PDB file of C-alpha atoms and ligand atoms in Angstrom:
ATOM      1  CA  UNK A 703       0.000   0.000   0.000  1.00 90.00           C
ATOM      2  CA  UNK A 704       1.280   3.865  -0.994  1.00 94.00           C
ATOM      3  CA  UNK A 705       1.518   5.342   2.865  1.00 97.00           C
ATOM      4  CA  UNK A 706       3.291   8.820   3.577  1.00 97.00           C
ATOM      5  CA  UNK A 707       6.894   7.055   3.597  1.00 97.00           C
ATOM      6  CA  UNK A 708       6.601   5.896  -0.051  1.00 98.00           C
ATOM      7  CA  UNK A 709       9.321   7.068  -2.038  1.00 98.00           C
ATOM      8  CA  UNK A 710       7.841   8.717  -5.439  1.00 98.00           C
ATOM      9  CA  UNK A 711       9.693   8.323  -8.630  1.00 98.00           C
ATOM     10  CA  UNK A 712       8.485   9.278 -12.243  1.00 98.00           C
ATOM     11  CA  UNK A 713       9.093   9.693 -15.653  1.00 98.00           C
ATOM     12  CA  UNK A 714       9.237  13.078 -17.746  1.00 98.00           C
ATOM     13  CA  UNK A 715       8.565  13.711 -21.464  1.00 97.00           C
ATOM     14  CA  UNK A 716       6.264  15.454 -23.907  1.00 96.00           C
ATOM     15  CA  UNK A 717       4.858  14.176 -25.161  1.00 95.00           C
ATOM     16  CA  UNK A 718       4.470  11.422 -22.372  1.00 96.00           C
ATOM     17  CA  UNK A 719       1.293   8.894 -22.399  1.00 94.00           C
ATOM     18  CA  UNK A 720       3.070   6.480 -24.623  1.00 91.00           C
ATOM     19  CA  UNK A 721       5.745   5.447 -21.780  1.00 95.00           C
ATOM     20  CA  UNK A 722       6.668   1.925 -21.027  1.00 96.00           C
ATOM     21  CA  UNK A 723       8.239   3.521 -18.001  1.00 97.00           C
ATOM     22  CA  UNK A 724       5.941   3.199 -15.459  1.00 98.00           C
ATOM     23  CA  UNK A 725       5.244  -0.206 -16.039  1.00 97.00           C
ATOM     24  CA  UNK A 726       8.095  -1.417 -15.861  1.00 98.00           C
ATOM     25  CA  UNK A 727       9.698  -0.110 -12.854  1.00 98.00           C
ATOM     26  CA  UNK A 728       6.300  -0.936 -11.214  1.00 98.00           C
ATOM     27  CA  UNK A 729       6.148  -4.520 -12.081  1.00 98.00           C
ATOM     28  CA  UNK A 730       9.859  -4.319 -10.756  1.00 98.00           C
ATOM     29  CA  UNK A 731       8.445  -2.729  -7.597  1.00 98.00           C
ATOM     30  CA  UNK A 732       5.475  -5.679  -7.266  1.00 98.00           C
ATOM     31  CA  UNK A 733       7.938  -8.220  -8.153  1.00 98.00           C
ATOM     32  CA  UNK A 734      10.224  -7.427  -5.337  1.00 98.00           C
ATOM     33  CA  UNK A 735       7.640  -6.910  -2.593  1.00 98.00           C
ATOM     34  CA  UNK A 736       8.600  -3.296  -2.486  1.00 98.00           C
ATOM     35  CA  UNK A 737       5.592  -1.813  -4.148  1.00 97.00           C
ATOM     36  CA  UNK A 738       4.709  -0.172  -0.838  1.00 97.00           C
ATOM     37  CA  UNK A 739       8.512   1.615  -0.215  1.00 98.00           C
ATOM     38  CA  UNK A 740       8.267   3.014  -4.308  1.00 98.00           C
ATOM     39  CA  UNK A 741       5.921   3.960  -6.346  1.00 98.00           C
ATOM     40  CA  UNK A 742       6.687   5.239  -9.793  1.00 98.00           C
ATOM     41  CA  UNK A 743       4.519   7.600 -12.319  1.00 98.00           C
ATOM     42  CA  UNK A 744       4.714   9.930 -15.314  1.00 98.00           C
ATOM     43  CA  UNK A 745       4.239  13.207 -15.672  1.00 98.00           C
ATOM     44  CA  UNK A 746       4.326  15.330 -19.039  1.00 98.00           C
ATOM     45  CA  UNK A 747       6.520  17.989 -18.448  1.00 98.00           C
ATOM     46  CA  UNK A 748       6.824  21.420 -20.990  1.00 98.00           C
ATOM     47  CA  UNK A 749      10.609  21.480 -21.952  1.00 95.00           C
ATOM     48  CA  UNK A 750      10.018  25.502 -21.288  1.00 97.00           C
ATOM     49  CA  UNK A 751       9.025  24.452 -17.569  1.00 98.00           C
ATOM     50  CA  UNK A 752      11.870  22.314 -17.011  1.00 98.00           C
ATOM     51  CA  UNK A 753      13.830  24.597 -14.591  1.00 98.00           C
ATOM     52  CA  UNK A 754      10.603  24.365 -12.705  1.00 98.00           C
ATOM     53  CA  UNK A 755      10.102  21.206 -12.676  1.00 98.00           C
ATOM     54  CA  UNK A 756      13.531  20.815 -10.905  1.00 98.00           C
ATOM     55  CA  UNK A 757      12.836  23.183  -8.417  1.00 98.00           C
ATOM     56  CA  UNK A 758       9.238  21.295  -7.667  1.00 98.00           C
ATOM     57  CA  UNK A 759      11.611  18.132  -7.400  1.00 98.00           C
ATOM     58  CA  UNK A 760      13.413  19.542  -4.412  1.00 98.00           C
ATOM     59  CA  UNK A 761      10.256  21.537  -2.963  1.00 98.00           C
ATOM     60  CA  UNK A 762       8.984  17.973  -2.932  1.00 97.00           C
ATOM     61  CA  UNK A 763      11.858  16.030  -2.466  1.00 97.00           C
ATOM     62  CA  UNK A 764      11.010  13.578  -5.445  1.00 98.00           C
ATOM     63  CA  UNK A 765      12.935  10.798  -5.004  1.00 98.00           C
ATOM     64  CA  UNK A 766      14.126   9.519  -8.483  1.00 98.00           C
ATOM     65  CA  UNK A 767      13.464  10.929 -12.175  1.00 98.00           C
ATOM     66  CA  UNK A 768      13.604   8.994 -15.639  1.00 98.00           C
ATOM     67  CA  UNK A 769      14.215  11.944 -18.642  1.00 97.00           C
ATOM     68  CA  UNK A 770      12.822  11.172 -22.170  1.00 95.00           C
ATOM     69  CA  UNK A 771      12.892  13.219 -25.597  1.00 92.00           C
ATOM     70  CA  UNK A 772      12.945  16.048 -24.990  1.00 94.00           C
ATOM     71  CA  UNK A 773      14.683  16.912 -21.502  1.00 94.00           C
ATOM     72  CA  UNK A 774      17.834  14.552 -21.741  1.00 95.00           C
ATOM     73  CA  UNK A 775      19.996  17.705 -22.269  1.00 95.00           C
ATOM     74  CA  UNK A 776      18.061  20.712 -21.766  1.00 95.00           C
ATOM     75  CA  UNK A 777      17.684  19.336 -17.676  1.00 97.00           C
ATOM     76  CA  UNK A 778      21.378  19.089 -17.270  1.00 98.00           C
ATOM     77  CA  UNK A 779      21.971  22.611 -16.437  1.00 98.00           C
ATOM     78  CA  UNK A 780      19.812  22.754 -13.168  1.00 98.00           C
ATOM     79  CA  UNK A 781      21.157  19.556 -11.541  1.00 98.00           C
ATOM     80  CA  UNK A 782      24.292  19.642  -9.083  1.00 98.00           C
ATOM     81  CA  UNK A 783      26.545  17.317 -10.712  1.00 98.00           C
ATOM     82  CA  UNK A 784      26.521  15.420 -13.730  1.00 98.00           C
ATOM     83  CA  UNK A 785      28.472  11.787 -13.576  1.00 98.00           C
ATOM     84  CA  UNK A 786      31.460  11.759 -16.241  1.00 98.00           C
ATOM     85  CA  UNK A 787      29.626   9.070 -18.667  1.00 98.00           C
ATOM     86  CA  UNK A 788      26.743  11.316 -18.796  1.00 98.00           C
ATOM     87  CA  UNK A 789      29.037  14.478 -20.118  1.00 98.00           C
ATOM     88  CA  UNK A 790      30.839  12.482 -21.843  1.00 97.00           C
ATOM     89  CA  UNK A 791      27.744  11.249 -23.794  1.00 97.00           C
ATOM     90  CA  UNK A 792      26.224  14.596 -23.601  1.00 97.00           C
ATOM     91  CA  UNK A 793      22.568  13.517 -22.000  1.00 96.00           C
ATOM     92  CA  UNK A 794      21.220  12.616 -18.738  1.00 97.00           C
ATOM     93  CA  UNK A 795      18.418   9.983 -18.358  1.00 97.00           C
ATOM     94  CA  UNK A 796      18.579   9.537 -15.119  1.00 98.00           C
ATOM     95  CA  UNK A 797      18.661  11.611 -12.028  1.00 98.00           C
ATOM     96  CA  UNK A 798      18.888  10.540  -8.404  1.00 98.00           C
ATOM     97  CA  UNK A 799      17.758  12.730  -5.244  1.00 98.00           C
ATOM     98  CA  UNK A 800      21.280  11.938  -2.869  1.00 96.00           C
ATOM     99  CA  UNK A 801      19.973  13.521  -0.002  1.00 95.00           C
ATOM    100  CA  UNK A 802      18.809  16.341  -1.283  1.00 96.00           C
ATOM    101  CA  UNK A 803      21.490  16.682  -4.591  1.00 98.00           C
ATOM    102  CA  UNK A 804      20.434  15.991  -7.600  1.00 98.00           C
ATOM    103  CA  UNK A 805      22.831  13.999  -9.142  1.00 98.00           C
ATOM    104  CA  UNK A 806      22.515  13.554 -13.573  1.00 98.00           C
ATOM    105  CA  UNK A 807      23.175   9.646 -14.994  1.00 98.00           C
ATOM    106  CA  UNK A 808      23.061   8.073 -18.435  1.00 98.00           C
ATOM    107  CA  UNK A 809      21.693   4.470 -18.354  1.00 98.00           C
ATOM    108  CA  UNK A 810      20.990   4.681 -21.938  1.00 97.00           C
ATOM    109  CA  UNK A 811      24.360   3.198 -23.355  1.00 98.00           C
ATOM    110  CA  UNK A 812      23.444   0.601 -20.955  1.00 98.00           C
ATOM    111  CA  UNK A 813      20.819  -0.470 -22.622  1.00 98.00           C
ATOM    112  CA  UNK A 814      22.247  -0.722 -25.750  1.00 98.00           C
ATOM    113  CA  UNK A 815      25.171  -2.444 -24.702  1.00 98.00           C
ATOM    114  CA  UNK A 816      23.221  -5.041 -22.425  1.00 98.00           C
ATOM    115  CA  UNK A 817      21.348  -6.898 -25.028  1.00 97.00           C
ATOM    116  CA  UNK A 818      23.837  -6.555 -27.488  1.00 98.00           C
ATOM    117  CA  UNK A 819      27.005  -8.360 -24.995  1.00 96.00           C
ATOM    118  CA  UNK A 820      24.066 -10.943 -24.379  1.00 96.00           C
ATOM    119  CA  UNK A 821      24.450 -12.325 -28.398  1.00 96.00           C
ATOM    120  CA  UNK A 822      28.096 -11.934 -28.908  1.00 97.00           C
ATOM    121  CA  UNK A 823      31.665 -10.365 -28.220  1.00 97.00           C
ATOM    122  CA  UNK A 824      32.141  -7.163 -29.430  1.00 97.00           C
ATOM    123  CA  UNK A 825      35.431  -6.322 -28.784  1.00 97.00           C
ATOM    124  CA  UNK A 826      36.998  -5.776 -32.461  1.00 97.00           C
ATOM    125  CA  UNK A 827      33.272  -6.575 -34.162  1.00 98.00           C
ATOM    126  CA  UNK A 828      32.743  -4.017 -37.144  1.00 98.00           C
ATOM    127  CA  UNK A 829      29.728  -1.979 -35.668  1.00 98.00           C
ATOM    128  CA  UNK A 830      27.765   0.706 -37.726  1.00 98.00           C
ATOM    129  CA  UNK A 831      25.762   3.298 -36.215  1.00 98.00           C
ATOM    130  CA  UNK A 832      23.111   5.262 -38.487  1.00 98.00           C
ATOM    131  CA  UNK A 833      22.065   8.617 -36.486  1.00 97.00           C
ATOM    132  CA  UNK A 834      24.537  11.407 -34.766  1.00 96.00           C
ATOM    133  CA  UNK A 835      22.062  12.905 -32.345  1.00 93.00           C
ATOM    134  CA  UNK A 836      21.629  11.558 -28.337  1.00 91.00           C
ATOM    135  CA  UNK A 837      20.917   8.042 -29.117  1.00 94.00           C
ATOM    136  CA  UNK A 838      23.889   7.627 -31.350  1.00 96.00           C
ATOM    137  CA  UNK A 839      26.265   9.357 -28.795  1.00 96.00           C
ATOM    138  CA  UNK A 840      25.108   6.435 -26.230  1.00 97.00           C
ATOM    139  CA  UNK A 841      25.242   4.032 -28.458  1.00 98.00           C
ATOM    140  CA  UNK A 842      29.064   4.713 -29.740  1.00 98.00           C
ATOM    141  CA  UNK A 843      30.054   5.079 -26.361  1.00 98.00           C
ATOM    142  CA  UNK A 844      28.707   1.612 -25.480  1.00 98.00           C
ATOM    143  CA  UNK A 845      30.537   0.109 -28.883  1.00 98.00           C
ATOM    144  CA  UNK A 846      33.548   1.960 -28.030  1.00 98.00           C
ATOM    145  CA  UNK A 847      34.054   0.946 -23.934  1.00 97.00           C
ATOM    146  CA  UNK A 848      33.704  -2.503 -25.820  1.00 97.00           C
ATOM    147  CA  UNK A 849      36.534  -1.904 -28.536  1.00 97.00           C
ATOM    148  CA  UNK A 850      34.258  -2.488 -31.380  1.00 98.00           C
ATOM    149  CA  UNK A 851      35.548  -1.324 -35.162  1.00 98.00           C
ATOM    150  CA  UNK A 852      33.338   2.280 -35.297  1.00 98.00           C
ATOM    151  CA  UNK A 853      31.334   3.423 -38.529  1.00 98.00           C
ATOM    152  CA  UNK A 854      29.043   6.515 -38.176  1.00 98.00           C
ATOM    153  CA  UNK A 855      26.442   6.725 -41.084  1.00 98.00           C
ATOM    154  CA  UNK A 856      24.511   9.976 -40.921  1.00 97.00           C
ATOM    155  CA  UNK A 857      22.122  12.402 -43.237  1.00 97.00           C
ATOM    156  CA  UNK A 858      24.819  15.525 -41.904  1.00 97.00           C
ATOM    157  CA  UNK A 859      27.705  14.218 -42.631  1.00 98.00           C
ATOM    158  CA  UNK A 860      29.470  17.187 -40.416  1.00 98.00           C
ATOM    159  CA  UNK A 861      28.125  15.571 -37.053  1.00 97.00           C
ATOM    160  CA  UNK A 862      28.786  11.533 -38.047  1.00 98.00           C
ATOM    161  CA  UNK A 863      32.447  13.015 -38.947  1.00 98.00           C
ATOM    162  CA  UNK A 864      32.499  14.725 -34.818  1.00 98.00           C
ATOM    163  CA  UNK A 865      31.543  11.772 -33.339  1.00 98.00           C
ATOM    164  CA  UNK A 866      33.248   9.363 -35.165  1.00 98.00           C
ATOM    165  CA  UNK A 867      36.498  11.214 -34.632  1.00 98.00           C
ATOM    166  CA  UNK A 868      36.016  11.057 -31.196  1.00 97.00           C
ATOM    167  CA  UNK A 869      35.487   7.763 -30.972  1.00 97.00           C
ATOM    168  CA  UNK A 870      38.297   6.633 -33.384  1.00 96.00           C
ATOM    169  CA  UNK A 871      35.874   5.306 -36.214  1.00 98.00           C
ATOM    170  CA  UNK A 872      34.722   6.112 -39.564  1.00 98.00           C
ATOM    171  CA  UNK A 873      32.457   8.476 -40.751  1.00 98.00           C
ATOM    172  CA  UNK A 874      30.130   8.494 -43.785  1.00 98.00           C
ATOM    173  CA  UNK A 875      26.946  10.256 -45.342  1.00 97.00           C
ATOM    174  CA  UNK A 876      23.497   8.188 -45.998  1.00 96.00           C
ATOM    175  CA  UNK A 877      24.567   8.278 -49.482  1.00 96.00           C
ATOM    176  CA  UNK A 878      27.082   5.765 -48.946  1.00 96.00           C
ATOM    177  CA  UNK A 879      25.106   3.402 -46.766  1.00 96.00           C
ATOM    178  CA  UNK A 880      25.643   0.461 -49.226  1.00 96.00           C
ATOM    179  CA  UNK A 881      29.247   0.220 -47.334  1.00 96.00           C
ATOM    180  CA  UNK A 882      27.130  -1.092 -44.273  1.00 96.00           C
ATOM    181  CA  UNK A 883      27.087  -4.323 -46.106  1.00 94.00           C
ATOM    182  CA  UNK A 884      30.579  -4.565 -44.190  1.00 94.00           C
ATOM    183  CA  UNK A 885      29.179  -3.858 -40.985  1.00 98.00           C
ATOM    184  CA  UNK A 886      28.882  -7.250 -38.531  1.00 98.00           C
ATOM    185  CA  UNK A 887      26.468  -5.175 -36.444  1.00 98.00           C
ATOM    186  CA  UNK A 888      24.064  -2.541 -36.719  1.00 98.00           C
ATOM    187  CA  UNK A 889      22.271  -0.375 -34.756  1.00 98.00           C
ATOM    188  CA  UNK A 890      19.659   2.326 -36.247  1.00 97.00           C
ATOM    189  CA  UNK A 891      19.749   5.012 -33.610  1.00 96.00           C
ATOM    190  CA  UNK A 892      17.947   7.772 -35.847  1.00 94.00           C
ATOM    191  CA  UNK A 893      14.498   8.667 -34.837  1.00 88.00           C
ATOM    192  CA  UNK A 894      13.322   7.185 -38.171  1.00 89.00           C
ATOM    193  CA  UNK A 895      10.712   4.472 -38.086  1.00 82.00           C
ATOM    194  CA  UNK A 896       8.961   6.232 -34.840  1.00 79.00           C
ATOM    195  CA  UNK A 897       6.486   7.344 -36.938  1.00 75.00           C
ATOM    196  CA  UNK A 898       5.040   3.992 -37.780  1.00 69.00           C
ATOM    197  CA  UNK A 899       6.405   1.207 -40.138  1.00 71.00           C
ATOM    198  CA  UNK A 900       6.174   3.409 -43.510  1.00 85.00           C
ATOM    199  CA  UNK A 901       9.925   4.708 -43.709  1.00 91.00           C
ATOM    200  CA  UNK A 902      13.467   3.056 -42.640  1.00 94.00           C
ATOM    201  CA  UNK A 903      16.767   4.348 -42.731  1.00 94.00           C
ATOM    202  CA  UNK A 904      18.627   1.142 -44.587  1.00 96.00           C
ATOM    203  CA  UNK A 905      17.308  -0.403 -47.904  1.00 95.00           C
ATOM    204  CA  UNK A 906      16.216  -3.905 -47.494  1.00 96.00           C
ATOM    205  CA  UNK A 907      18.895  -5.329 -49.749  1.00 96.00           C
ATOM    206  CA  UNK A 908      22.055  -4.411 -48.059  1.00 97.00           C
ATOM    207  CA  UNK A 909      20.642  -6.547 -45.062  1.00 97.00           C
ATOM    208  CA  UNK A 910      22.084 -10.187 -44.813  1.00 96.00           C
ATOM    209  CA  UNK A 911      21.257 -13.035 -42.980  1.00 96.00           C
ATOM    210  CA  UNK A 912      24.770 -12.724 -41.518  1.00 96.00           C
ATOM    211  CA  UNK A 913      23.692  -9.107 -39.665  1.00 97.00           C
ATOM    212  CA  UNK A 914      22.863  -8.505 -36.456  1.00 98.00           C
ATOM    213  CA  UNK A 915      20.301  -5.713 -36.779  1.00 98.00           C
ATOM    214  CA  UNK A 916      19.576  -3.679 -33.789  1.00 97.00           C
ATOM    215  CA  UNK A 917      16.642  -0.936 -34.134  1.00 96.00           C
ATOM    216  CA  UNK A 918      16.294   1.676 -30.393  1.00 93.00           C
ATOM    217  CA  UNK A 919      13.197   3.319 -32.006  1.00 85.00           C
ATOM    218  CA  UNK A 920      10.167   1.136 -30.306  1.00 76.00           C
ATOM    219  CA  UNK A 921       6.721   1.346 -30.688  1.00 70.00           C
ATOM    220  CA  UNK A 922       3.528  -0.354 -30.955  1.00 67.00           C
ATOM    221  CA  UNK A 923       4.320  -2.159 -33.913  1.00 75.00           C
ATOM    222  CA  UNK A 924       7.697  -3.640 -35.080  1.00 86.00           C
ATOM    223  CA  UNK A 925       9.641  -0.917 -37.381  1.00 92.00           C
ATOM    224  CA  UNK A 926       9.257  -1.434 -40.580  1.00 94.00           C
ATOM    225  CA  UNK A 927      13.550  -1.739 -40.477  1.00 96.00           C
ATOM    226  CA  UNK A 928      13.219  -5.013 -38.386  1.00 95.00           C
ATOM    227  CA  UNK A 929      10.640  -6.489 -40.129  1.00 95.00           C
ATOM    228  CA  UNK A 930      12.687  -6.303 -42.919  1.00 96.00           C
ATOM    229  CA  UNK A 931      15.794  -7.243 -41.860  1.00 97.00           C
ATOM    230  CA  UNK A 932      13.897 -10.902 -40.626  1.00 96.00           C
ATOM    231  CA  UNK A 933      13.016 -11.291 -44.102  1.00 97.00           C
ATOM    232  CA  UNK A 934      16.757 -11.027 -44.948  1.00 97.00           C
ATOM    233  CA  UNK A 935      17.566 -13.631 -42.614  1.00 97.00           C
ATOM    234  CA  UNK A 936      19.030 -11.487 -40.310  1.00 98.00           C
ATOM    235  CA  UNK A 937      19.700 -11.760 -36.327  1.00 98.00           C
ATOM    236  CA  UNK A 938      17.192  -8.759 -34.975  1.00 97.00           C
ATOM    237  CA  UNK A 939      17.479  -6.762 -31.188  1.00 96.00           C
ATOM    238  CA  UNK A 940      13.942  -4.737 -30.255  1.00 95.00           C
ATOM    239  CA  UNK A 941      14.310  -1.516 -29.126  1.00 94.00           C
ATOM    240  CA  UNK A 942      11.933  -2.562 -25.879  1.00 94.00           C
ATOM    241  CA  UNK A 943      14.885  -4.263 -25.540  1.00 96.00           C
ATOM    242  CA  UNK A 944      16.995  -0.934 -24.626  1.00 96.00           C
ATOM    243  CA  UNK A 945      14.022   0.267 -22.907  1.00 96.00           C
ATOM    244  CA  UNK A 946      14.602  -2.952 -21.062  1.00 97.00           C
ATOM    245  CA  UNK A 947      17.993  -2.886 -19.735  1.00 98.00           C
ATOM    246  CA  UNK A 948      18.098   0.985 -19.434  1.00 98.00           C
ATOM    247  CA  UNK A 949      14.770   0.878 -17.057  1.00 98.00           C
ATOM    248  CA  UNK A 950      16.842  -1.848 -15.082  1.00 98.00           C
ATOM    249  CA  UNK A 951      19.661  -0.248 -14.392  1.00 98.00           C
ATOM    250  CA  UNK A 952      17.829   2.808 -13.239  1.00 98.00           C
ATOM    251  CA  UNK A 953      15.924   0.553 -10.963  1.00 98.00           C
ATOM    252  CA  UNK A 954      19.352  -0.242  -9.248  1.00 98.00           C
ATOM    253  CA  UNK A 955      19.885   3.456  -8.894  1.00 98.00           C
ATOM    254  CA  UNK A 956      16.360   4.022  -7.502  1.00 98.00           C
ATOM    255  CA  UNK A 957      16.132   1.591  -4.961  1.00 98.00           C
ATOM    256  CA  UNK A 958      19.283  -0.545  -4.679  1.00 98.00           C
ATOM    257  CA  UNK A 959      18.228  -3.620  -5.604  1.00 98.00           C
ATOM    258  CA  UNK A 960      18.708  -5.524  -8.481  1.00 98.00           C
ATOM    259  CA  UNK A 961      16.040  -5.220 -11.058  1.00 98.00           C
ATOM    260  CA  UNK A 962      14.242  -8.131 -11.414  1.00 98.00           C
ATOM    261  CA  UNK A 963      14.702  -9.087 -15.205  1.00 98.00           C
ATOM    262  CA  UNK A 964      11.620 -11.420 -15.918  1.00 98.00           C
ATOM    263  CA  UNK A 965       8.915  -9.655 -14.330  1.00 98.00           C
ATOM    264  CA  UNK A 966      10.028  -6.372 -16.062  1.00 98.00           C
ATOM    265  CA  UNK A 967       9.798  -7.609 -19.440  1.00 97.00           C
ATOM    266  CA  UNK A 968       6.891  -9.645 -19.034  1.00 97.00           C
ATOM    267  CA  UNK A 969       5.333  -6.018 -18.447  1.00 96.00           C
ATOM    268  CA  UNK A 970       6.936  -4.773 -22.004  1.00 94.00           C
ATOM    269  CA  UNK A 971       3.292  -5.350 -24.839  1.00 87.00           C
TER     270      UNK A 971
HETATM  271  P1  LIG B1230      17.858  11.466 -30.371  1.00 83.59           P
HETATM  272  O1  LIG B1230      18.169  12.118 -29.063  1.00 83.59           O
HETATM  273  O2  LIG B1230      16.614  10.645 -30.364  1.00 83.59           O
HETATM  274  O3  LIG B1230      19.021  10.733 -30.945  1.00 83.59           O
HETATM  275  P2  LIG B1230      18.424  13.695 -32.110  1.00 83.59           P
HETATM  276  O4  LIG B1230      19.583  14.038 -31.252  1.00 83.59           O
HETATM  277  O5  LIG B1230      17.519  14.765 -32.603  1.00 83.59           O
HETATM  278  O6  LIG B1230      17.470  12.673 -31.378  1.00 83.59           O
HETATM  279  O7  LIG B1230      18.988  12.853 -33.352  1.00 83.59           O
HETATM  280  C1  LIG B1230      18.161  12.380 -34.358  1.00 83.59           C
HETATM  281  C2  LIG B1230      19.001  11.587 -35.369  1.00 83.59           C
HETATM  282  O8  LIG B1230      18.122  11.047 -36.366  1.00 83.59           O
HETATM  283  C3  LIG B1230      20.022  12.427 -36.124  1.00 83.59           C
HETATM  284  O9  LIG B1230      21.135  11.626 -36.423  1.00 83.59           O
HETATM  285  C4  LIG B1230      19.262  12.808 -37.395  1.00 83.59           C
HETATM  286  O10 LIG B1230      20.087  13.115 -38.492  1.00 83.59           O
HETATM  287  P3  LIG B1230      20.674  14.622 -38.692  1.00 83.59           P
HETATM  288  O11 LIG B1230      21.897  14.718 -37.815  1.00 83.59           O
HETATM  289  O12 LIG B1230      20.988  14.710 -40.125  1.00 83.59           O
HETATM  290  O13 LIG B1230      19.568  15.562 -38.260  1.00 83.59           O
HETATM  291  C5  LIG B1230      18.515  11.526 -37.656  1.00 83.59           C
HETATM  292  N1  LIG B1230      17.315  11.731 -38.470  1.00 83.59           N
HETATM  293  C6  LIG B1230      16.157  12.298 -38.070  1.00 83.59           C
HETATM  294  N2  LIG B1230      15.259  12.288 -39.082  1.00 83.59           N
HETATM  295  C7  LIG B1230      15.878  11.710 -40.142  1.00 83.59           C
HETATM  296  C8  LIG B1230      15.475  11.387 -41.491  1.00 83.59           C
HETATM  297  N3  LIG B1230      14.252  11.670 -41.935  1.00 83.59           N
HETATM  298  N4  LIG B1230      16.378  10.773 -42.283  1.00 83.59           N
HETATM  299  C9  LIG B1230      17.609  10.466 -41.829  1.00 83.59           C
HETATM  300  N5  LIG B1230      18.055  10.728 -40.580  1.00 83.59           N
HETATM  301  C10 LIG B1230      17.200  11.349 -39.744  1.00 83.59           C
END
């Protein structure tokens, strides 16, 4: 039962009502038997109200806060410290109330790198990443930690080229994306396909059945990039799966235990 010692944790976005988030975290909470110490909910939050928000976080001394699209970097500025990963990345997705200091994280890359280590070693693996924005900062910075072989595909070719050189890897425009045929591994981290199944970033045919194909844009439906690359025979990663191991290592954060996998993804549609 929610009493007055229940610890309140939530979500933030706009828009917000298609979160996973609460979910989740809550079937984590039920799972453990500690549904009455947490409770977790979402709010939709105006990025123009954000400073606001933070200040009604330690009015009310919220105890945890997931960030979506599109706080992740405008929230960083009113926190008290920022973890290195998380600059280093340039987001936060995750902030913790230590006692009254709000502390930024980034559990993103973890979820990206989570299901990924599951299916294979990456260390040397040739790994493309389509997208230069947030998602593809996390997601080279999970390849990299891992020693993977780096290619940035991107529509600007100006921001693949930053982030590839400071990762070590390769940089190219979308008009060369018939070189991902190379590519072991690939991860779409652009937000296209999150607008239902009609558009994808990577023509069918330079999928193969020897790709592992790893799409972070979820939604109802299965992008229209994954269900292509099973008709090419190719090994295929969910974005719920990101949501997935992201949510659980916030849950760690939140309320030190160990996020119970199974229940969790049972709650996933
Ligand atoms: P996020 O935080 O979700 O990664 P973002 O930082 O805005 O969001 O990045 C969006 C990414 O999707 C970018 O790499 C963007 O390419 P540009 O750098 O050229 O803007 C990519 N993207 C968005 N819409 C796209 C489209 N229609 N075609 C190709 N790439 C697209």
């Amino acid at each position: 039962m929610i009493t007055a010692k229940t610890k309140i944790c939530m979500v933030i976005g706009d828009p917000i009502e298609h979160s996973l988030s609460p979910q989740l975290h809550n079937a984590g909470y039920k799972a453990l038997h500690i549904e009455n110490q947490f409770v977790y909910v979402a709010c939709r939050v105006d990025v123009k109200n954000i400073k606001n928000f933070i200040k009604g976080v330690r009015a009310m001394n919220i105890h945890a806060i997931s960030c979506t699209v599109p706080h992740k970097i405008a929230v960083m500025q009113h926190l008290d410290e920022i973890d290195m990963v998380a600059k280093k990345i340039g987001a936060v997705n995750t902030i913790v109330n230590e006692n009254g200091k709000l502390k930024g994280y980034n559990t993103d890359w973890i979820g990206i790198l989570a299901p990924l280590d599951k299916l294979t070693t990456l260390e040397g693996k040739k790994i493309a990443v389509i997208g230069a924005g947030g998602a593809a900062r996390a997601a080279t910075y999970a390849i990299a930690r891992m020693g993977a072989d780096i290619s940035i595909y991107n529509r600007t070719f100006k921001t693949a080229k930053a982030l590839a050189e400071e990762y070590g890897g390769k940089a190219f425009s979308l008009d060369e994306i018939e070189k991902i045929k190379n590519a072991e591994i690939i991860i779409n981290a652009t937000s296209v396909g999150m607008e239902g199944k009609s558009k994808t970033p990577l023509p069918k045919e330079y999928i193969t059945k020897n790709h592992i194909v790893f799409d972070i844009v979820y939604g109802k439906d299965e992008t229209r990039l994954l269900q292509e690359a099973q008709v090419q025979g190719a090994t295929i990663i969910k974005g719920t799966d990101m949501l997935l191991y992201q949510a659980m290592a916030q849950f760690k954060m939140f309320t030190g235990h160990d996020a119970p996998e199974e229940p969790m993804r049972e709650a996933l549609p």
